[in-house]
Short mmCIF file of C-alpha atoms in Angstrom, two decimals:
data_model
loop_
_atom_site.label_atom_id
_atom_site.label_comp_id
_atom_site.label_asym_id
_atom_site.label_seq_id
_atom_site.Cartn_x
_atom_site.Cartn_y
_atom_site.Cartn_z
CA MET A 276 -45.39 90.12 -34.09
CA ASP A 277 -43.74 89.78 -30.68
CA GLN A 278 -46.10 86.96 -29.85
CA TYR A 279 -45.17 85.21 -33.11
CA LYS A 280 -41.46 85.50 -32.36
CA LYS A 281 -42.07 84.18 -28.88
CA ASN A 282 -43.96 81.16 -30.22
CA ASN A 283 -41.36 80.61 -32.94
CA ASN A 284 -38.50 80.65 -30.43
CA SER A 285 -40.49 78.37 -28.15
CA GLY A 286 -40.91 75.91 -31.01
CA LYS A 287 -37.19 75.95 -31.72
CA TRP A 288 -36.33 75.25 -28.09
CA LYS A 289 -38.94 72.49 -27.98
CA SER A 290 -37.42 70.91 -31.10
CA PHE A 291 -33.90 71.18 -29.73
CA GLY A 292 -35.02 69.77 -26.40
CA GLY A 293 -36.66 66.91 -28.23
CA ILE A 294 -33.41 66.06 -29.98
CA ILE A 295 -31.59 66.04 -26.64
CA ALA A 296 -34.28 63.80 -25.14
CA PHE A 297 -33.92 61.47 -28.11
CA LEU A 298 -30.15 61.25 -27.63
CA VAL A 299 -30.60 60.45 -23.95
CA LEU A 300 -33.30 57.86 -24.57
CA PHE A 301 -31.89 56.01 -27.54
CA GLY A 302 -28.24 56.78 -26.81
CA GLY A 303 -28.58 54.82 -23.58
CA LYS A 304 -29.68 51.81 -25.60
CA LEU A 305 -26.47 52.04 -27.62
CA LYS A 306 -24.07 52.11 -24.67
CA PHE A 307 -23.41 48.41 -25.05
CA LEU A 308 -22.08 49.11 -28.56
CA LEU A 309 -19.51 51.71 -27.61
CA PRO A 310 -16.84 49.20 -26.48
CA LEU A 311 -16.77 48.09 -30.11
CA LEU A 312 -15.01 51.35 -30.93
CA LYS A 313 -11.46 51.90 -29.73
CA LEU A 314 -10.86 55.28 -28.15
CA GLY A 315 -8.71 56.63 -30.96
CA LYS A 316 -11.06 55.53 -33.70
CA PHE A 317 -14.06 56.75 -31.75
CA GLY A 318 -12.42 60.16 -31.48
CA GLY A 319 -12.19 60.33 -35.27
CA THR A 320 -15.85 59.40 -35.50
CA ILE A 321 -16.82 62.24 -33.15
CA TRP A 322 -14.84 64.78 -35.18
CA SER A 323 -16.35 63.64 -38.48
CA MET A 324 -19.83 63.70 -36.92
CA ALA A 325 -19.25 67.26 -35.70
CA LEU A 326 -18.07 68.30 -39.17
CA MET A 327 -21.13 66.72 -40.74
CA ILE A 328 -23.49 68.43 -38.28
CA GLY A 329 -21.86 71.77 -39.03
CA ALA A 330 -22.20 71.22 -42.77
CA TYR A 331 -25.89 70.35 -42.51
CA ALA A 332 -26.50 73.25 -40.12
CA VAL A 333 -25.56 75.65 -42.92
CA ILE A 334 -28.74 74.54 -44.71
CA TYR A 335 -31.01 73.17 -41.97
CA PRO A 336 -31.82 74.19 -38.38
CA TRP A 337 -29.34 72.87 -35.81
CA SER A 338 -31.85 70.51 -34.24
CA PHE A 339 -32.64 68.93 -37.60
CA ALA A 340 -28.94 68.71 -38.57
CA ILE A 341 -28.14 66.87 -35.35
CA GLY A 342 -31.07 64.54 -35.91
CA ILE A 343 -29.95 63.58 -39.42
CA VAL A 344 -26.45 62.69 -38.22
CA VAL A 345 -27.84 60.72 -35.28
CA MET A 346 -30.02 58.71 -37.69
CA ILE A 347 -26.97 57.89 -39.83
CA PHE A 348 -24.93 57.02 -36.73
CA ILE A 349 -27.57 54.58 -35.48
CA HIS A 350 -27.73 52.98 -38.93
CA GLU A 351 -23.95 52.45 -38.98
CA MET A 352 -23.97 51.07 -35.44
CA GLY A 353 -26.39 48.43 -36.68
CA HIS A 354 -23.77 47.27 -39.17
CA ILE A 355 -21.11 47.24 -36.46
CA LEU A 356 -23.28 45.14 -34.15
CA ALA A 357 -24.01 42.65 -36.94
CA ALA A 358 -20.30 42.45 -37.80
CA LYS A 359 -19.42 41.78 -34.16
CA ARG A 360 -21.95 38.95 -34.01
CA LYS A 361 -20.30 37.37 -37.05
CA GLY A 362 -16.76 37.92 -35.76
CA ILE A 363 -15.78 40.32 -38.54
CA PRO A 364 -13.58 43.24 -37.41
CA VAL A 365 -14.62 46.63 -38.76
CA SER A 366 -13.49 50.22 -38.45
CA ALA A 367 -15.37 52.93 -36.61
CA PRO A 368 -17.78 54.87 -38.83
CA ALA A 369 -16.46 57.84 -40.77
CA PHE A 370 -18.95 60.58 -41.67
CA ILE A 371 -18.78 62.43 -44.98
CA PRO A 372 -20.97 65.55 -45.31
CA PHE A 373 -23.77 65.25 -47.89
CA VAL A 374 -22.66 61.69 -48.71
CA GLY A 375 -23.31 59.63 -45.58
CA ALA A 376 -21.09 57.41 -43.49
CA LEU A 377 -19.10 54.28 -44.03
CA ILE A 378 -17.30 51.55 -42.16
CA THR A 379 -14.59 49.35 -43.62
CA MET A 380 -14.31 45.63 -43.02
CA LYS A 381 -10.86 44.35 -42.12
CA LYS A 382 -11.97 40.87 -43.15
CA GLN A 383 -14.38 40.09 -45.99
CA PRO A 384 -17.48 37.89 -45.50
CA VAL A 385 -16.93 34.31 -46.63
CA ASP A 386 -20.34 33.92 -48.28
CA ALA A 387 -23.45 35.80 -49.38
CA GLN A 388 -25.40 34.78 -46.28
CA THR A 389 -22.90 36.54 -44.01
CA GLU A 390 -22.75 39.58 -46.29
CA ALA A 391 -26.55 39.88 -46.22
CA TYR A 392 -26.62 39.53 -42.43
CA LEU A 393 -24.17 42.42 -42.06
CA ALA A 394 -26.17 44.50 -44.53
CA PHE A 395 -29.43 43.88 -42.67
CA GLY A 396 -27.97 45.31 -39.45
CA GLY A 397 -28.02 48.93 -40.63
CA PRO A 398 -31.63 49.20 -41.85
CA VAL A 399 -33.03 47.15 -38.94
CA ILE A 400 -31.34 49.16 -36.18
CA GLY A 401 -31.80 52.34 -38.19
CA THR A 402 -35.54 51.70 -38.36
CA LEU A 403 -35.66 51.30 -34.58
CA GLY A 404 -33.91 54.65 -34.27
CA ALA A 405 -36.44 56.32 -36.57
CA LEU A 406 -39.30 54.78 -34.56
CA ALA A 407 -37.78 56.17 -31.35
CA ALA A 408 -37.58 59.63 -32.94
CA LEU A 409 -41.20 59.32 -34.06
CA GLY A 410 -42.36 58.33 -30.58
CA LEU A 411 -40.57 61.26 -28.99
CA GLY A 412 -41.79 63.61 -31.68
CA VAL A 413 -45.39 62.69 -30.94
CA ALA A 414 -44.90 62.80 -27.16
CA LEU A 415 -43.17 66.19 -27.24
CA ASP A 416 -45.17 67.60 -30.15
CA SER A 417 -41.83 68.34 -31.87
CA PRO A 418 -41.97 68.99 -35.65
CA ALA A 419 -38.17 68.68 -35.80
CA LEU A 420 -38.23 65.15 -34.36
CA LEU A 421 -41.05 64.15 -36.69
CA SER A 422 -38.93 65.45 -39.59
CA VAL A 423 -35.94 63.49 -38.31
CA ALA A 424 -38.06 60.35 -38.05
CA GLN A 425 -39.26 60.77 -41.63
CA VAL A 426 -35.69 61.26 -42.86
CA GLY A 427 -34.65 58.16 -40.90
CA PHE A 428 -37.34 56.06 -42.56
CA PHE A 429 -36.38 57.47 -45.97
CA LEU A 430 -32.63 56.84 -45.56
CA ASN A 431 -33.18 53.25 -44.49
CA LEU A 432 -35.71 52.67 -47.27
CA ILE A 433 -33.57 54.02 -50.10
CA ASN A 434 -30.64 51.99 -48.77
CA LEU A 435 -32.73 48.89 -49.53
CA ILE A 436 -32.56 49.51 -53.29
CA PRO A 437 -30.96 46.30 -54.64
CA VAL A 438 -27.85 48.01 -56.00
CA HIS A 439 -24.30 47.49 -54.75
CA PRO A 440 -22.82 48.91 -52.55
CA LEU A 441 -26.12 49.88 -50.90
CA ASP A 442 -27.44 47.57 -48.20
CA GLY A 443 -30.17 46.27 -50.50
CA GLY A 444 -27.61 45.22 -53.10
CA ARG A 445 -25.80 43.20 -50.46
CA ILE A 446 -28.93 41.70 -48.92
CA VAL A 447 -30.29 40.32 -52.19
CA THR A 448 -27.08 38.35 -52.77
CA ALA A 449 -28.58 35.84 -50.33
CA ILE A 450 -32.04 35.99 -51.96
CA SER A 451 -31.65 36.17 -55.75
CA ARG A 452 -29.18 38.05 -57.88
CA TRP A 453 -31.96 38.62 -60.41
CA LEU A 454 -33.04 41.38 -58.04
CA TRP A 455 -29.93 43.24 -59.19
CA VAL A 456 -31.72 43.68 -62.52
CA VAL A 457 -34.68 45.14 -60.64
CA GLY A 458 -32.29 47.51 -58.89
CA LEU A 459 -30.58 48.46 -62.13
CA VAL A 460 -33.87 49.44 -63.80
CA GLY A 461 -36.27 50.30 -60.99
CA GLY A 462 -33.55 51.70 -58.75
CA LEU A 463 -32.64 54.31 -61.36
CA PHE A 464 -36.28 55.45 -61.48
CA VAL A 465 -36.48 55.73 -57.68
CA ILE A 466 -33.19 57.62 -57.46
CA LEU A 467 -34.24 60.10 -60.14
CA TYR A 468 -37.72 60.50 -58.64
CA PHE A 469 -36.32 61.42 -55.23
CA LYS A 470 -33.45 63.38 -56.84
CA ALA A 471 -30.95 61.43 -54.70
CA ILE A 472 -27.91 62.36 -56.79
CA ILE A 473 -25.39 60.70 -54.46
CA PHE A 474 -27.16 57.37 -54.94
CA LEU A 475 -26.90 57.90 -58.70
CA ILE A 476 -23.12 57.62 -58.30
CA PHE A 477 -23.55 54.26 -56.55
CA TRP A 478 -25.89 53.14 -59.33
CA GLY A 479 -23.27 54.01 -61.94
CA MET A 480 -20.56 52.11 -60.07
CA PHE A 481 -22.80 49.04 -59.87
CA ALA A 482 -23.72 49.20 -63.57
CA TRP A 483 -20.00 49.29 -64.41
CA GLU A 484 -19.31 46.26 -62.20
CA LEU A 485 -22.09 44.29 -63.90
CA TYR A 486 -20.66 45.23 -67.29
CA LYS A 487 -17.17 44.05 -66.32
CA LYS A 488 -18.51 40.80 -64.86
CA TYR A 489 -21.04 39.69 -67.46
CA VAL A 490 -19.99 41.53 -70.65
CA ARG A 491 -16.20 41.83 -70.49
CA LYS A 492 -16.00 38.72 -68.25
CA ASP A 493 -13.06 40.09 -66.29
CA HIS A 494 -13.60 37.40 -63.64
CA LEU A 495 -12.27 34.76 -66.06
CA LYS A 496 -8.88 36.45 -66.11
CA ASP A 497 -6.29 35.34 -63.58
CA VAL A 498 -5.78 37.87 -60.82
CA ARG A 499 -2.06 37.74 -60.10
CA GLN A 500 -0.20 40.07 -57.80
CA ASP A 501 3.39 40.67 -56.75
CA THR A 502 4.30 41.65 -53.22
CA ASN A 503 7.60 42.25 -51.46
CA LEU A 504 8.36 40.45 -48.21
CA THR A 505 11.37 40.38 -45.92
CA ALA A 506 12.51 37.28 -44.05
CA THR A 507 14.91 37.49 -41.10
CA VAL A 508 17.32 34.56 -41.31
CA ASP A 509 19.95 33.29 -38.88
CA MET A 510 23.43 33.37 -40.48
CA ASP A 511 24.82 30.48 -38.40
CA PRO A 512 23.58 27.75 -40.80
CA PHE A 513 25.48 29.43 -43.65
CA LEU A 514 28.67 29.63 -41.59
CA GLU A 515 28.40 26.07 -40.26
CA SER A 516 27.77 24.56 -43.69
CA GLY A 517 30.45 26.59 -45.42
CA LEU A 518 27.96 28.12 -47.84
CA PRO A 519 28.61 31.75 -48.77
CA ILE A 520 26.19 34.29 -47.35
CA PRO A 521 24.21 35.77 -50.26
CA ALA A 522 25.54 39.16 -51.34
CA GLU A 523 23.43 42.31 -51.27
CA SER A 524 22.71 42.09 -55.00
CA HIS A 525 22.30 38.30 -55.12
CA GLN A 526 19.14 37.10 -56.85
CA ARG A 527 17.76 33.61 -57.33
CA GLU A 528 14.58 31.56 -57.32
CA LEU A 529 13.75 29.95 -53.99
CA TYR A 530 11.95 26.68 -53.42
CA PHE A 531 8.87 27.04 -51.24
CA ILE A 532 5.97 25.09 -49.75
CA GLN A 533 2.69 26.75 -48.84
CA ALA A 534 0.91 25.01 -45.98
CA SER A 535 -1.90 25.60 -43.49
CA ASP A 536 -1.84 25.23 -39.71
CA ILE A 537 -5.34 23.87 -39.00
CA ARG A 538 -4.97 24.32 -35.25
CA LEU A 539 -4.02 27.99 -35.51
CA ARG A 540 -6.07 28.57 -38.67
CA GLU A 541 -3.14 30.25 -40.35
CA GLU A 542 -1.33 29.81 -43.67
CA TYR A 543 2.44 29.91 -44.08
CA CYS A 544 4.90 30.03 -46.93
CA HIS A 545 7.94 27.92 -45.95
CA LEU A 546 11.12 29.04 -47.74
CA TYR A 547 14.05 26.75 -48.61
CA TYR A 548 17.63 27.62 -49.58
CA PRO A 549 19.82 25.22 -51.61
CA GLY A 550 22.07 23.21 -49.30
CA LEU A 551 20.40 24.44 -46.10
CA GLY A 552 16.79 23.34 -46.26
CA ARG A 553 14.09 25.47 -44.67
CA ILE A 554 15.34 28.88 -43.61
CA ALA A 555 12.13 30.78 -42.82
CA SER A 556 8.36 30.53 -42.53
CA LEU A 557 6.27 33.59 -43.37
CA PRO A 558 2.53 34.04 -42.69
CA PHE A 559 0.81 34.40 -46.05
CA GLU A 560 -2.97 34.28 -46.47
CA SER A 561 -3.52 36.50 -49.52
CA GLY A 562 -3.60 33.76 -52.16
CA ILE A 563 -1.86 30.81 -53.77
CA VAL A 564 1.89 31.39 -54.04
CA GLU A 565 3.30 30.65 -57.49
CA ARG A 566 6.84 32.01 -57.31
CA VAL A 567 9.34 33.30 -54.76
CA ARG A 568 12.46 35.14 -55.90
CA LEU A 569 15.27 36.44 -53.71
CA MET A 570 15.90 40.05 -54.77
CA GLY A 571 18.72 41.03 -52.40
CA THR A 572 20.01 40.90 -48.84
CA LYS A 573 21.44 43.08 -46.10
CA ILE A 574 22.81 42.41 -42.65
CA GLU A 575 21.24 44.18 -39.67
CA GLU A 576 22.07 43.53 -36.00
CA GLY A 577 23.75 40.24 -36.80
CA LYS A 578 20.80 38.92 -38.78
CA LEU A 579 20.44 38.37 -42.50
CA LYS A 580 17.52 40.25 -44.03
CA MET A 581 16.40 38.58 -47.25
CA GLN A 582 14.16 40.66 -49.52
CA MET A 583 11.89 38.56 -51.69
CA GLN A 584 9.34 39.12 -54.40
CA VAL A 585 6.34 36.80 -54.07
CA THR A 586 4.05 36.21 -57.03
CA TYR A 587 0.65 34.81 -56.08
CA ARG A 588 -2.83 34.27 -57.42
CA MET A 589 -5.39 35.99 -55.23
CA TYR A 590 -8.10 33.99 -53.50
CA PRO A 591 -11.52 34.87 -55.01
CA GLU A 592 -12.78 36.34 -51.74
CA ASN A 593 -9.79 38.70 -51.67
CA VAL A 594 -10.32 40.05 -55.17
CA PRO A 595 -11.41 43.69 -54.83
CA ALA A 596 -14.73 43.42 -56.67
CA MET A 597 -18.38 43.91 -55.80
CA ILE A 598 -19.36 40.68 -57.57
CA LYS A 599 -17.81 37.42 -56.35
CA GLU A 600 -17.39 33.92 -57.74
CA GLU A 601 -20.40 31.59 -58.08
CA GLY A 602 -19.62 29.52 -54.99
CA TYR A 603 -19.92 32.64 -52.85
CA TYR A 604 -23.66 32.83 -53.57
CA GLN A 605 -24.61 29.29 -52.52
CA VAL A 606 -27.25 29.84 -49.82
CA PRO A 607 -29.71 27.31 -48.27
CA ASN A 608 -33.28 27.73 -49.54
CA GLN A 609 -34.61 28.30 -46.02
CA VAL A 610 -32.24 31.23 -45.60
CA ARG A 611 -33.25 32.63 -48.99
CA TRP A 612 -36.93 32.61 -48.03
CA THR A 613 -36.28 34.04 -44.56
CA TYR A 614 -34.12 36.85 -45.87
CA GLY A 615 -36.45 37.47 -48.79
CA LEU A 616 -39.57 37.86 -46.65
CA SER A 617 -37.65 40.00 -44.15
CA TYR A 618 -36.33 42.22 -46.94
CA ILE A 619 -39.76 42.77 -48.50
CA GLY A 620 -41.41 43.23 -45.11
CA LEU A 621 -38.88 45.83 -43.99
CA ALA A 622 -39.20 47.77 -47.26
CA VAL A 623 -43.01 47.80 -47.06
CA PHE A 624 -42.93 48.85 -43.41
CA LEU A 625 -40.52 51.72 -44.09
CA GLY A 626 -42.61 52.93 -47.02
CA TRP A 627 -45.73 52.84 -44.87
CA MET A 628 -44.02 54.73 -42.04
CA MET A 629 -42.94 57.44 -44.47
CA MET A 630 -46.57 57.96 -45.46
CA VAL A 631 -47.66 57.92 -41.81
CA THR A 632 -45.15 60.58 -40.79
CA TYR A 633 -45.96 62.70 -43.83
CA SER A 634 -49.65 62.66 -42.95
CA MET A 635 -48.98 63.62 -39.32
CA PHE A 636 -47.48 67.05 -39.89
CA THR A 637 -46.52 69.71 -42.38
CA PRO A 638 -42.72 69.65 -42.85
CA PRO A 639 -41.10 72.74 -41.29
CA PRO A 640 -39.05 75.18 -43.39
CA LEU A 641 -35.46 74.07 -44.01
CA VAL A 642 -33.93 77.23 -42.60
CA GLY A 643 -34.92 79.71 -39.94
#
């Protein structure tokens, strides 16, 4: 019995040491990605990672819990690297126990090709992370690392199911949207087979989006929004022209011109007041302005603050929906074939690696 405990403890230390070795080896490869994360945001990522590790450690051994979170972190860093290469600002990853991790894009992709490129980043880099864990697991004879590698291959594989918002659902936008049908039918079978309940929620969200798009045809309805803006206006033109300064409760329609500055790549809404001409220019890139109404004013520090309600029609790429307009999905045939072969090849490779890792060892108990 004492000998068994000694061997068991030795195995635990070997597994934990393997995880540390993995962090040192592969973490060094990710140093060039860390500047992508601002200090404050990176601090939030560390805290959410620690929370996630603690949550998994309630069920799994510590070494395995750390390994799972590292696999997810590497996957998310792949998305961040891809976003940086495309010039799309993103947030640092936030980790949610028993759900996964997510990053938010501060600017949406302009087409399906870019969206697919960003989606590819996670599974590709995540697969490299799983391969590194596998190599270390074999070298150190660590069952924990082999388990982590298998989980890494599984997470990246199931993320390739062609269902939004999973990576696969985003990748196939640049291949063929008919693969969404495959994801809707076959994806449900895969999710139920692996009992991946969290992914069932994503499947339901995607099915609802398809229903709204192709059955209710919500995309044919105008998407209009109202927003409140404040323009700071110099009062001298009013005084010099003899026009009364608008009262606090004064309301009226304002003439406007929406124009683009090609050099600065910015859009502005130029506002005009009767008898004065242009009084302000406000950056506005959310959509096509249809109406500007002055809702009131107040004077602060010698300046006139004009509160306005702007009614605009949102640009299609800014509409908060998984499914975009038809023009968004126009992709060159060469890109479709390249992405399609890469997608299938990656899925086949991940499936094969899962079988390889499963045949190499007997999975250790989840607790103990």
